[in-house]
mmCIF file of C-alpha atoms in Angstrom:
data_model
loop_
_atom_site.group_PDB
_atom_site.id
_atom_site.type_symbol
_atom_site.label_atom_id
_atom_site.label_comp_id
_atom_site.label_asym_id
_atom_site.label_seq_id
_atom_site.Cartn_x
_atom_site.Cartn_y
_atom_site.Cartn_z
ATOM 1 C CA MET A 391 -22.922 -44.729 -5.219
ATOM 2 C CA ASP A 392 -24.752 -43.418 -2.073
ATOM 3 C CA GLN A 393 -21.506 -43.235 -0.191
ATOM 4 C CA SER A 394 -19.833 -41.195 -2.801
ATOM 5 C CA ALA A 395 -22.650 -39.335 -2.850
ATOM 6 C CA ASP A 396 -23.088 -38.545 0.778
ATOM 7 C CA ALA A 397 -18.893 -37.754 0.728
ATOM 8 C CA ALA A 398 -19.615 -35.149 -1.841
ATOM 9 C CA ILE A 399 -22.520 -33.489 -0.177
ATOM 10 C CA THR A 400 -20.602 -33.110 2.980
ATOM 11 C CA ALA A 401 -17.131 -31.570 1.242
ATOM 12 C CA PHE A 402 -19.646 -28.624 -0.390
ATOM 13 C CA LEU A 403 -21.304 -27.742 2.965
ATOM 14 C CA ARG A 404 -17.789 -27.635 4.328
ATOM 15 C CA ARG A 405 -16.702 -25.699 1.901
ATOM 16 C CA LEU A 406 -19.676 -23.629 2.072
ATOM 17 C CA GLN A 407 -19.342 -23.221 5.994
ATOM 18 C CA TRP A 408 -15.759 -21.912 4.895
ATOM 19 C CA GLY A 409 -17.164 -19.366 2.287
ATOM 20 C CA LEU A 410 -19.631 -17.978 4.777
ATOM 21 C CA GLY A 411 -17.326 -17.879 7.685
ATOM 22 C CA ALA A 412 -15.044 -15.528 4.674
ATOM 23 C CA LEU A 413 -17.765 -14.020 3.946
ATOM 24 C CA VAL A 414 -18.610 -12.738 7.774
ATOM 25 C CA VAL A 415 -14.963 -11.835 8.412
ATOM 26 C CA GLY A 416 -14.859 -9.548 5.507
ATOM 27 C CA TRP A 417 -18.230 -8.047 6.552
ATOM 28 C CA LEU A 418 -16.945 -7.422 10.035
ATOM 29 C CA THR A 419 -13.235 -5.960 8.559
ATOM 30 C CA TRP A 420 -15.442 -3.352 6.986
ATOM 31 C CA LEU A 421 -17.339 -2.230 9.691
ATOM 32 C CA LEU A 422 -14.518 -2.010 12.015
ATOM 33 C CA ALA A 423 -11.954 -0.589 9.704
ATOM 34 C CA PRO A 424 -11.451 2.532 11.424
ATOM 35 C CA VAL A 425 -10.744 0.309 14.657
ATOM 36 C CA LEU A 426 -8.712 -2.158 13.274
ATOM 37 C CA THR A 427 -5.959 0.168 11.720
ATOM 38 C CA PRO A 428 -3.765 0.687 14.697
ATOM 39 C CA PHE A 429 -4.086 -2.966 15.362
ATOM 40 C CA VAL A 430 -3.223 -3.862 11.764
ATOM 41 C CA PHE A 431 -0.400 -1.468 11.426
ATOM 42 C CA ALA A 432 1.232 -2.321 14.978
ATOM 43 C CA ALA A 433 0.590 -6.520 13.864
ATOM 44 C CA LEU A 434 2.971 -5.722 10.377
ATOM 45 C CA LEU A 435 5.557 -3.699 12.731
ATOM 46 C CA GLY A 436 5.418 -6.521 15.060
ATOM 47 C CA TRP A 437 6.157 -9.648 12.706
ATOM 48 C CA LEU A 438 8.654 -7.084 10.440
ATOM 49 C CA GLY A 439 10.680 -6.931 14.310
ATOM 50 C CA ASP A 440 9.983 -10.144 14.918
ATOM 51 C CA PRO A 441 13.051 -11.858 13.396
ATOM 52 C CA LEU A 442 15.368 -9.479 14.558
ATOM 53 C CA VAL A 443 14.108 -10.521 18.262
ATOM 54 C CA ASP A 444 14.324 -14.109 17.588
ATOM 55 C CA ARG A 445 17.881 -13.530 16.415
ATOM 56 C CA ILE A 446 18.817 -11.541 19.693
ATOM 57 C CA GLU A 447 17.010 -14.133 21.751
ATOM 58 C CA ARG A 448 19.643 -16.889 20.155
ATOM 59 C CA ARG A 449 22.554 -15.214 21.305
ATOM 60 C CA GLY A 450 21.097 -16.091 25.067
ATOM 61 C CA LEU A 451 19.243 -13.204 26.024
ATOM 62 C CA SER A 452 15.590 -13.322 27.382
ATOM 63 C CA ARG A 453 12.532 -12.401 25.152
ATOM 64 C CA ASN A 454 11.606 -9.561 27.015
ATOM 65 C CA PHE A 455 15.079 -7.867 27.078
ATOM 66 C CA ALA A 456 15.397 -8.607 23.002
ATOM 67 C CA VAL A 457 12.045 -6.878 22.576
ATOM 68 C CA VAL A 458 12.876 -3.943 24.467
ATOM 69 C CA ILE A 459 16.028 -3.289 22.419
ATOM 70 C CA VAL A 460 14.438 -3.782 19.103
ATOM 71 C CA PHE A 461 11.426 -1.837 20.068
ATOM 72 C CA ALA A 462 13.750 1.150 21.710
ATOM 73 C CA CYS A 463 15.936 0.978 18.130
ATOM 74 C CA MET A 464 12.332 0.936 16.224
ATOM 75 C CA ALA A 465 11.334 4.036 18.432
ATOM 76 C CA LEU A 466 14.661 6.124 18.091
ATOM 77 C CA LEU A 467 14.665 5.507 14.519
ATOM 78 C CA MET A 468 10.810 7.038 14.382
ATOM 79 C CA LEU A 469 11.730 10.177 16.528
ATOM 80 C CA VAL A 470 15.070 10.765 14.411
ATOM 81 C CA ALA A 471 12.764 10.757 11.488
ATOM 82 C CA LEU A 472 9.995 12.985 12.861
ATOM 83 C CA LEU A 473 12.724 15.191 14.457
ATOM 84 C CA LEU A 474 14.107 15.399 10.869
ATOM 85 C CA LEU A 475 11.208 15.474 8.556
ATOM 86 C CA VAL A 476 8.338 17.638 10.677
ATOM 87 C CA PRO A 477 10.163 21.031 10.369
ATOM 88 C CA LEU A 478 11.481 20.270 6.983
ATOM 89 C CA LEU A 479 7.650 19.468 5.614
ATOM 90 C CA GLU A 480 6.541 22.676 8.081
ATOM 91 C CA ARG A 481 8.639 24.710 5.759
ATOM 92 C CA GLN A 482 7.958 23.552 2.416
ATOM 93 C CA ILE A 483 4.054 23.725 3.438
ATOM 94 C CA VAL A 484 4.597 27.590 4.093
ATOM 95 C CA VAL A 485 6.353 27.529 1.038
ATOM 96 C CA LEU A 486 3.341 25.972 -0.478
ATOM 97 C CA VAL A 487 1.133 28.398 0.675
ATOM 98 C CA ALA A 488 2.915 31.199 -0.079
ATOM 99 C CA SER A 489 3.048 30.011 -3.559
ATOM 100 C CA LEU A 490 -0.892 29.541 -4.401
ATOM 101 C CA PRO A 491 -1.093 32.656 -5.850
ATOM 102 C CA HIS A 492 1.577 32.168 -8.001
ATOM 103 C CA TYR A 493 0.298 28.651 -9.152
ATOM 104 C CA ARG A 494 -3.232 30.566 -9.831
ATOM 105 C CA ASP A 495 -1.964 33.241 -11.822
ATOM 106 C CA TRP A 496 0.092 30.652 -14.197
ATOM 107 C CA LEU A 497 -3.138 28.426 -14.304
ATOM 108 C CA VAL A 498 -5.071 31.378 -15.348
ATOM 109 C CA GLY A 499 -2.706 33.462 -17.438
ATOM 110 C CA THR A 500 -1.254 30.445 -19.172
ATOM 111 C CA VAL A 501 -2.558 27.098 -19.307
ATOM 112 C CA LEU A 502 -6.419 28.162 -19.456
ATOM 113 C CA PRO A 503 -5.613 30.436 -22.453
ATOM 114 C CA TRP A 504 -3.735 27.629 -24.147
ATOM 115 C CA LEU A 505 -6.525 25.362 -23.906
ATOM 116 C CA ARG A 506 -8.901 27.874 -24.728
ATOM 117 C CA ASP A 507 -6.615 28.447 -28.187
ATOM 118 C CA LYS A 508 -6.252 24.827 -28.770
ATOM 119 C CA THR A 509 -10.081 23.557 -27.795
ATOM 120 C CA GLY A 510 -12.160 26.348 -27.436
ATOM 121 C CA MET A 511 -12.971 25.909 -24.315
ATOM 122 C CA GLN A 512 -14.066 28.768 -22.249
ATOM 123 C CA LEU A 513 -12.722 27.895 -18.853
ATOM 124 C CA VAL A 514 -10.715 31.555 -17.745
ATOM 125 C CA ASP A 515 -14.473 32.538 -17.025
ATOM 126 C CA TRP A 516 -15.596 29.766 -14.431
ATOM 127 C CA LEU A 517 -12.558 31.426 -12.494
ATOM 128 C CA ASP A 518 -13.367 34.781 -12.564
ATOM 129 C CA PRO A 519 -14.561 36.133 -9.247
ATOM 130 C CA GLN A 520 -17.698 37.831 -10.443
ATOM 131 C CA ARG A 521 -19.342 34.854 -11.919
ATOM 132 C CA VAL A 522 -18.687 32.908 -8.562
ATOM 133 C CA VAL A 523 -20.249 35.465 -6.561
ATOM 134 C CA GLU A 524 -23.532 35.340 -9.101
ATOM 135 C CA LEU A 525 -23.491 31.604 -8.906
ATOM 136 C CA ILE A 526 -23.580 31.825 -5.097
ATOM 137 C CA ARG A 527 -26.382 34.459 -5.289
ATOM 138 C CA THR A 528 -28.564 32.333 -7.941
ATOM 139 C CA HIS A 529 -28.108 29.508 -6.005
ATOM 140 C CA TRP A 530 -28.523 30.575 -2.482
ATOM 141 C CA GLU A 531 -30.280 27.511 -1.099
ATOM 142 C CA GLN A 532 -27.873 25.090 -2.515
ATOM 143 C CA ALA A 533 -25.087 27.154 -1.001
ATOM 144 C CA GLY A 534 -26.707 27.050 2.333
ATOM 145 C CA GLY A 535 -27.365 23.564 2.169
ATOM 146 C CA PHE A 536 -23.377 23.046 1.119
ATOM 147 C CA ALA A 537 -22.807 25.289 4.069
ATOM 148 C CA SER A 538 -24.496 22.990 6.388
ATOM 149 C CA THR A 539 -22.795 19.969 5.025
ATOM 150 C CA ALA A 540 -19.518 21.539 5.046
ATOM 151 C CA LEU A 541 -20.257 22.393 8.634
ATOM 152 C CA GLY A 542 -21.317 18.757 9.394
ATOM 153 C CA TYR A 543 -18.129 17.365 7.431
ATOM 154 C CA LEU A 544 -15.966 19.669 9.676
ATOM 155 C CA SER A 545 -17.406 18.391 12.798
ATOM 156 C CA ARG A 546 -17.020 14.695 11.543
ATOM 157 C CA SER A 547 -13.355 15.805 10.772
ATOM 158 C CA GLY A 548 -12.856 17.015 14.215
ATOM 159 C CA PHE A 549 -13.935 13.560 15.825
ATOM 160 C CA ALA A 550 -11.529 11.952 13.241
ATOM 161 C CA LEU A 551 -8.744 14.043 14.191
ATOM 162 C CA LEU A 552 -9.108 12.699 17.721
ATOM 163 C CA ALA A 553 -9.419 9.045 16.426
ATOM 164 C CA TRP A 554 -6.325 9.397 14.649
ATOM 165 C CA LEU A 555 -4.501 10.895 17.805
ATOM 166 C CA ALA A 556 -5.985 8.315 19.779
ATOM 167 C CA ASN A 557 -4.794 5.661 16.890
ATOM 168 C CA ILE A 558 -0.808 7.316 17.398
ATOM 169 C CA VAL A 559 -1.142 6.961 21.154
ATOM 170 C CA LEU A 560 -2.498 2.890 20.586
ATOM 171 C CA LEU A 561 0.356 2.202 17.872
ATOM 172 C CA PRO A 562 3.404 2.109 19.980
ATOM 173 C CA VAL A 563 1.538 0.221 22.652
ATOM 174 C CA LEU A 564 0.196 -2.193 20.762
ATOM 175 C CA THR A 565 3.561 -2.742 18.637
ATOM 176 C CA PHE A 566 5.628 -3.571 21.850
ATOM 177 C CA PHE A 567 2.851 -6.141 22.540
ATOM 178 C CA PHE A 568 2.803 -7.665 19.400
ATOM 179 C CA LEU A 569 6.568 -7.968 19.313
ATOM 180 C CA ARG A 570 6.566 -9.656 22.717
ATOM 181 C CA ASP A 571 3.821 -11.836 22.282
ATOM 182 C CA TRP A 572 4.378 -12.833 18.407
ATOM 183 C CA ASP A 573 5.557 -16.378 18.928
ATOM 184 C CA HIS A 574 2.844 -17.143 20.882
ATOM 185 C CA ILE A 575 -0.120 -15.664 18.697
ATOM 186 C CA VAL A 576 1.801 -18.249 15.823
ATOM 187 C CA GLU A 577 1.415 -20.912 18.120
ATOM 188 C CA ARG A 578 -2.323 -20.146 19.405
ATOM 189 C CA VAL A 579 -3.343 -19.612 15.299
ATOM 190 C CA ALA A 580 -1.411 -22.805 14.305
ATOM 191 C CA ALA A 581 -3.017 -24.971 16.862
ATOM 192 C CA LEU A 582 -6.548 -23.852 15.296
ATOM 193 C CA VAL A 583 -5.728 -25.364 11.960
ATOM 194 C CA PRO A 584 -7.229 -28.626 11.712
ATOM 195 C CA ARG A 585 -4.475 -31.540 11.739
ATOM 196 C CA ASP A 586 -5.286 -32.992 8.343
ATOM 197 C CA HIS A 587 -4.227 -29.516 6.723
ATOM 198 C CA SER A 588 -1.521 -28.328 9.109
ATOM 199 C CA ALA A 589 1.474 -29.502 7.075
ATOM 200 C CA THR A 590 -0.018 -27.688 4.080
ATOM 201 C CA VAL A 591 -1.314 -24.570 6.146
ATOM 202 C CA SER A 592 2.680 -24.591 7.463
ATOM 203 C CA ARG A 593 3.921 -24.486 3.863
ATOM 204 C CA LEU A 594 1.694 -21.656 2.536
ATOM 205 C CA ALA A 595 2.247 -19.399 5.722
ATOM 206 C CA ALA A 596 6.091 -19.880 5.876
ATOM 207 C CA GLU A 597 6.288 -19.112 1.850
ATOM 208 C CA SER A 598 3.754 -16.159 2.661
ATOM 209 C CA SER A 599 5.888 -14.896 5.644
ATOM 210 C CA GLU A 600 8.974 -15.239 3.440
ATOM 211 C CA VAL A 601 7.390 -13.482 0.119
ATOM 212 C CA LEU A 602 6.172 -10.897 2.017
ATOM 213 C CA GLY A 603 8.723 -10.182 4.809
ATOM 214 C CA GLY A 604 11.093 -9.759 1.941
ATOM 215 C CA PHE A 605 9.398 -7.716 -0.081
ATOM 216 C CA LEU A 606 8.062 -5.127 2.430
ATOM 217 C CA ARG A 607 11.593 -4.864 3.814
ATOM 218 C CA GLY A 608 12.955 -4.109 0.358
ATOM 219 C CA GLN A 609 10.239 -2.022 -0.637
ATOM 220 C CA LEU A 610 10.749 0.121 2.344
ATOM 221 C CA LEU A 611 14.314 0.605 1.755
ATOM 222 C CA VAL A 612 13.544 1.523 -1.833
ATOM 223 C CA MET A 613 10.887 4.249 -1.246
ATOM 224 C CA LEU A 614 13.563 5.503 1.758
ATOM 225 C CA ILE A 615 16.085 6.134 -1.331
ATOM 226 C CA LEU A 616 14.310 7.142 -4.082
ATOM 227 C CA GLY A 617 12.502 9.695 -1.271
ATOM 228 C CA ALA A 618 15.940 11.036 -0.654
ATOM 229 C CA LEU A 619 17.195 10.918 -3.923
ATOM 230 C CA TYR A 620 14.225 12.753 -5.603
ATOM 231 C CA ALA A 621 13.956 15.368 -2.947
ATOM 232 C CA SER A 622 18.096 16.125 -3.205
ATOM 233 C CA GLY A 623 17.725 15.993 -6.997
ATOM 234 C CA LEU A 624 15.012 18.547 -7.046
ATOM 235 C CA TRP A 625 16.431 20.512 -4.305
ATOM 236 C CA PHE A 626 19.600 20.487 -6.389
ATOM 237 C CA VAL A 627 17.963 21.924 -9.639
ATOM 238 C CA GLY A 628 16.220 24.751 -7.798
ATOM 239 C CA LEU A 629 12.699 24.283 -7.157
ATOM 240 C CA ASP A 630 11.227 25.994 -4.185
ATOM 241 C CA LEU A 631 9.039 22.499 -3.329
ATOM 242 C CA GLY A 632 11.627 20.228 -4.497
ATOM 243 C CA ILE A 633 11.648 18.487 -1.244
ATOM 244 C CA LEU A 634 8.516 18.204 -0.547
ATOM 245 C CA ILE A 635 7.465 16.880 -4.110
ATOM 246 C CA GLY A 636 10.519 14.279 -3.995
ATOM 247 C CA LEU A 637 9.111 12.982 -0.436
ATOM 248 C CA ILE A 638 5.753 12.563 -1.867
ATOM 249 C CA ALA A 639 7.235 10.747 -4.506
ATOM 250 C CA GLY A 640 9.427 8.475 -2.500
ATOM 251 C CA VAL A 641 6.157 7.265 -0.654
ATOM 252 C CA LEU A 642 4.059 6.341 -3.953
ATOM 253 C CA THR A 643 6.927 4.669 -5.095
ATOM 254 C CA PHE A 644 4.876 1.315 -3.578
ATOM 255 C CA ILE A 645 2.233 1.913 -6.401
ATOM 256 C CA PRO A 646 3.832 1.004 -9.826
ATOM 257 C CA TYR A 647 4.681 4.202 -12.011
ATOM 258 C CA LEU A 648 2.962 6.746 -9.355
ATOM 259 C CA GLY A 649 6.239 7.591 -7.766
ATOM 260 C CA PRO A 650 8.137 8.537 -10.863
ATOM 261 C CA ALA A 651 5.073 10.263 -12.596
ATOM 262 C CA THR A 652 4.820 12.726 -9.524
ATOM 263 C CA VAL A 653 8.232 13.568 -9.992
ATOM 264 C CA ILE A 654 7.889 14.249 -13.642
ATOM 265 C CA ILE A 655 4.364 16.046 -13.466
ATOM 266 C CA LEU A 656 4.553 17.936 -10.420
ATOM 267 C CA GLY A 657 8.164 18.720 -10.486
ATOM 268 C CA GLY A 658 7.518 19.933 -14.225
ATOM 269 C CA ILE A 659 4.563 22.035 -13.059
ATOM 270 C CA ALA A 660 6.507 23.556 -10.302
ATOM 271 C CA ALA A 661 9.744 24.249 -12.500
ATOM 272 C CA LEU A 662 7.408 26.130 -14.974
ATOM 273 C CA VAL A 663 5.824 28.220 -12.704
ATOM 274 C CA GLN A 664 8.962 29.234 -10.744
ATOM 275 C CA PHE A 665 11.189 29.198 -13.434
ATOM 276 C CA GLY A 666 9.220 29.183 -16.790
ATOM 277 C CA ASP A 667 12.331 28.114 -18.988
ATOM 278 C CA TRP A 668 13.107 24.609 -20.458
ATOM 279 C CA GLN A 669 16.707 24.503 -18.405
ATOM 280 C CA HIS A 670 14.643 24.054 -15.218
ATOM 281 C CA LEU A 671 12.483 21.354 -16.801
ATOM 282 C CA ALA A 672 15.222 19.410 -18.375
ATOM 283 C CA GLY A 673 16.956 19.693 -14.725
ATOM 284 C CA VAL A 674 13.572 17.727 -13.675
ATOM 285 C CA ALA A 675 13.609 15.342 -16.535
ATOM 286 C CA ALA A 676 17.396 14.420 -15.488
ATOM 287 C CA VAL A 677 16.134 13.829 -11.842
ATOM 288 C CA PHE A 678 13.587 11.491 -13.104
ATOM 289 C CA ALA A 679 15.815 9.849 -15.662
ATOM 290 C CA ILE A 680 18.567 8.987 -12.951
ATOM 291 C CA GLY A 681 16.012 8.165 -10.491
ATOM 292 C CA GLN A 682 14.346 5.664 -12.844
ATOM 293 C CA VAL A 683 17.748 3.971 -13.972
ATOM 294 C CA ILE A 684 18.992 3.594 -10.563
ATOM 295 C CA GLU A 685 15.793 1.981 -9.180
ATOM 296 C CA SER A 686 15.462 -0.588 -12.112
ATOM 297 C CA ALA A 687 19.203 -1.465 -12.533
ATOM 298 C CA TRP A 688 19.802 -1.677 -8.741
ATOM 299 C CA LEU A 689 17.438 -0.730 -6.164
ATOM 300 C CA THR A 690 14.124 -3.211 -7.200
ATOM 301 C CA PRO A 691 16.660 -5.863 -8.453
ATOM 302 C CA THR A 692 18.775 -5.926 -5.253
ATOM 303 C CA LEU A 693 16.251 -5.246 -2.589
ATOM 304 C CA VAL A 694 13.091 -6.353 -3.747
ATOM 305 C CA GLY A 695 13.346 -8.769 -7.215
ATOM 306 C CA ASP A 696 10.424 -10.725 -8.049
ATOM 307 C CA ARG A 697 9.171 -11.636 -4.618
ATOM 308 C CA ILE A 698 5.789 -10.750 -4.669
ATOM 309 C CA GLY A 699 5.446 -12.275 -7.934
ATOM 310 C CA LEU A 700 2.485 -9.694 -8.840
ATOM 311 C CA HIS A 701 2.156 -7.540 -12.278
ATOM 312 C CA PRO A 702 2.077 -4.004 -11.951
ATOM 313 C CA ALA A 703 -1.363 -3.800 -13.107
ATOM 314 C CA ALA A 704 -2.403 -6.208 -10.211
ATOM 315 C CA VAL A 705 -0.683 -4.168 -7.521
ATOM 316 C CA ILE A 706 -2.386 -0.859 -8.857
ATOM 317 C CA PHE A 707 -5.611 -2.650 -8.664
ATOM 318 C CA ALA A 708 -4.952 -4.097 -5.084
ATOM 319 C CA VAL A 709 -4.096 -0.855 -3.484
ATOM 320 C CA LEU A 710 -7.442 0.969 -5.449
ATOM 321 C CA ALA A 711 -9.629 -1.927 -4.207
ATOM 322 C CA GLY A 712 -8.216 -1.990 -0.826
ATOM 323 C CA GLY A 713 -8.859 1.608 -0.678
ATOM 324 C CA GLN A 714 -12.351 1.280 -2.215
ATOM 325 C CA LEU A 715 -13.294 -1.340 0.482
ATOM 326 C CA PHE A 716 -11.797 -0.918 3.449
ATOM 327 C CA GLY A 717 -10.372 2.740 3.266
ATOM 328 C CA PHE A 718 -7.079 3.654 4.712
ATOM 329 C CA LEU A 719 -7.113 0.553 6.329
ATOM 330 C CA GLY A 720 -7.510 -1.470 2.719
ATOM 331 C CA MET A 721 -4.564 0.438 1.183
ATOM 332 C CA LEU A 722 -2.299 -0.306 4.060
ATOM 333 C CA VAL A 723 -3.206 -4.385 3.747
ATOM 334 C CA ALA A 724 -3.509 -4.427 -0.141
ATOM 335 C CA LEU A 725 -0.170 -5.631 -0.891
ATOM 336 C CA PRO A 726 0.460 -7.772 1.884
ATOM 337 C CA VAL A 727 -3.302 -9.266 0.956
ATOM 338 C CA ALA A 728 -2.214 -9.291 -2.569
ATOM 339 C CA ALA A 729 1.134 -11.261 -1.804
ATOM 340 C CA ILE A 730 -1.050 -14.100 0.245
ATOM 341 C CA ALA A 731 -3.127 -14.410 -2.472
ATOM 342 C CA ASN A 732 -0.527 -14.802 -5.051
ATOM 343 C CA VAL A 733 0.882 -17.507 -3.094
ATOM 344 C CA LEU A 734 -2.684 -19.335 -2.195
ATOM 345 C CA LEU A 735 -2.826 -18.844 -6.561
ATOM 346 C CA ARG A 736 0.346 -20.726 -6.975
ATOM 347 C CA TYR A 737 -0.936 -23.398 -4.709
ATOM 348 C CA ALA A 738 -4.307 -23.675 -6.133
ATOM 349 C CA HIS A 739 -2.465 -24.092 -9.574
ATOM 350 C CA GLU A 740 -0.434 -26.972 -8.552
ATOM 351 C CA ARG A 741 -3.052 -28.688 -7.100
ATOM 352 C CA TYR A 742 -5.216 -28.408 -10.432
ATOM 353 C CA THR A 743 -2.076 -29.757 -12.498
ATOM 354 C CA HIS A 744 -1.935 -32.389 -10.177
ATOM 355 C CA SER A 745 -5.895 -33.416 -10.604
ATOM 356 C CA ARG A 746 -7.445 -35.832 -12.803
ATOM 357 C CA LEU A 747 -9.382 -32.851 -14.071
ATOM 358 C CA TYR A 748 -6.416 -31.394 -15.792
ATOM 359 C CA ALA A 749 -4.701 -34.653 -16.790
ATOM 360 C CA GLY A 750 -7.988 -36.329 -18.220
ATOM 361 C CA GLU A 751 -9.862 -39.458 -17.589
ATOM 362 C CA SER A 752 -7.635 -41.522 -19.683
ATOM 363 C CA HIS A 753 -4.286 -40.477 -18.304
ATOM 364 C CA ALA A 754 -2.722 -41.121 -14.921
ATOM 365 C CA VAL A 755 -0.866 -38.134 -12.934
ATOM 366 C CA ILE A 756 2.680 -38.945 -12.101
ATOM 367 C CA LEU A 757 5.297 -36.768 -10.318
ATOM 368 C CA ASP A 758 9.085 -36.490 -11.152
ATOM 369 C CA GLU A 759 11.730 -36.194 -8.839
ATOM 370 C CA ALA A 760 11.129 -32.122 -8.603
ATOM 371 C CA GLY A 761 7.679 -32.898 -8.029
ATOM 372 C CA ALA A 762 6.099 -31.604 -11.447
ATOM 373 C CA PRO A 763 2.958 -33.374 -12.684
ATOM 374 C CA LEU A 764 3.778 -35.956 -15.645
ATOM 375 C CA SER A 765 0.995 -37.163 -17.619
ATOM 376 C CA ALA A 766 0.830 -40.722 -19.178
ATOM 377 C CA ASP A 767 -1.732 -42.493 -20.483
ATOM 378 C CA VAL A 768 -3.457 -44.912 -18.757
ATOM 379 C CA ASP A 769 -3.113 -47.720 -21.111
ATOM 380 C CA GLU A 770 0.183 -47.501 -21.882
ATOM 381 C CA LEU A 771 1.024 -47.908 -18.225
ATOM 382 C CA ALA A 772 -1.158 -51.116 -18.149
#
């Protein structure tokens, strides 16, 4: 009895140590999130490119030469994307800035009067310039405090811009090192795993890598294809901001329903402001419908499937929770962490269905040929 109690206490203390370790790691990640962002992004790129490096290496070439080939291809693709997208986005932003007065006139002259007639809310008065001047004159001290706060924010934003530039410079360097040393990193991490749990950890790591790799590669392709489809479709409809809206919708496709909602909402507003007729609004709806059919019938089943195994609500929660806890870094790693957590939850469910807690005291747990648990009454076995 004493030995079983000591074993239970030892197991509890061991789990407590692991829990405290996880809390410390989470706290350090929260503190170092801005610094860790380029490292995490470079690690993801290195992990995505490692299978191609291994495939080239198996053809008899050296690891360094294979890394140079893959890194050069990744850099070339990034450079071509920047050369194509940056001038295009620059022109779209210029059009957006020039169109802002039209959007304001549409908001003040059409939307707010319609809301006033339907709800009785006097929202137009709040956008009157004279009223804004009076509010500033009345609350001058608060305005001064706001101005000092805004200046402080701008100065912090300058430092943040410098940090982003430094991260951009670091990203290719870190990506090259991760590509070159990925196998060594995996070996060193595997060597730290307790030997009693080595087989289980290796199985879970392989399953997580397979699930996550297939999902990320497929999702990136879906984002690129849908972004191009939405942008070209809205441009064909005639929207001045169609390319910008389509690219934003493609990027947001990784969050369920947000990408298509961007097309129908922003595209609809742009069509109403620019043309104000139902024909162009119907064109936006047609682009939305075609994109949805292609995504649901071909892109997602073919390229992504159900690899991540998460409900759309869980994906949305993971992205929002990651952004709330760790900022941009949290949003970057939200889906990978959620996919790995889903693999661990499936393993925990498997362990639970194999346990005596699930089978009951009067049942023994028997496994069939496929490894699924079968329950049998202990008295019957006797």
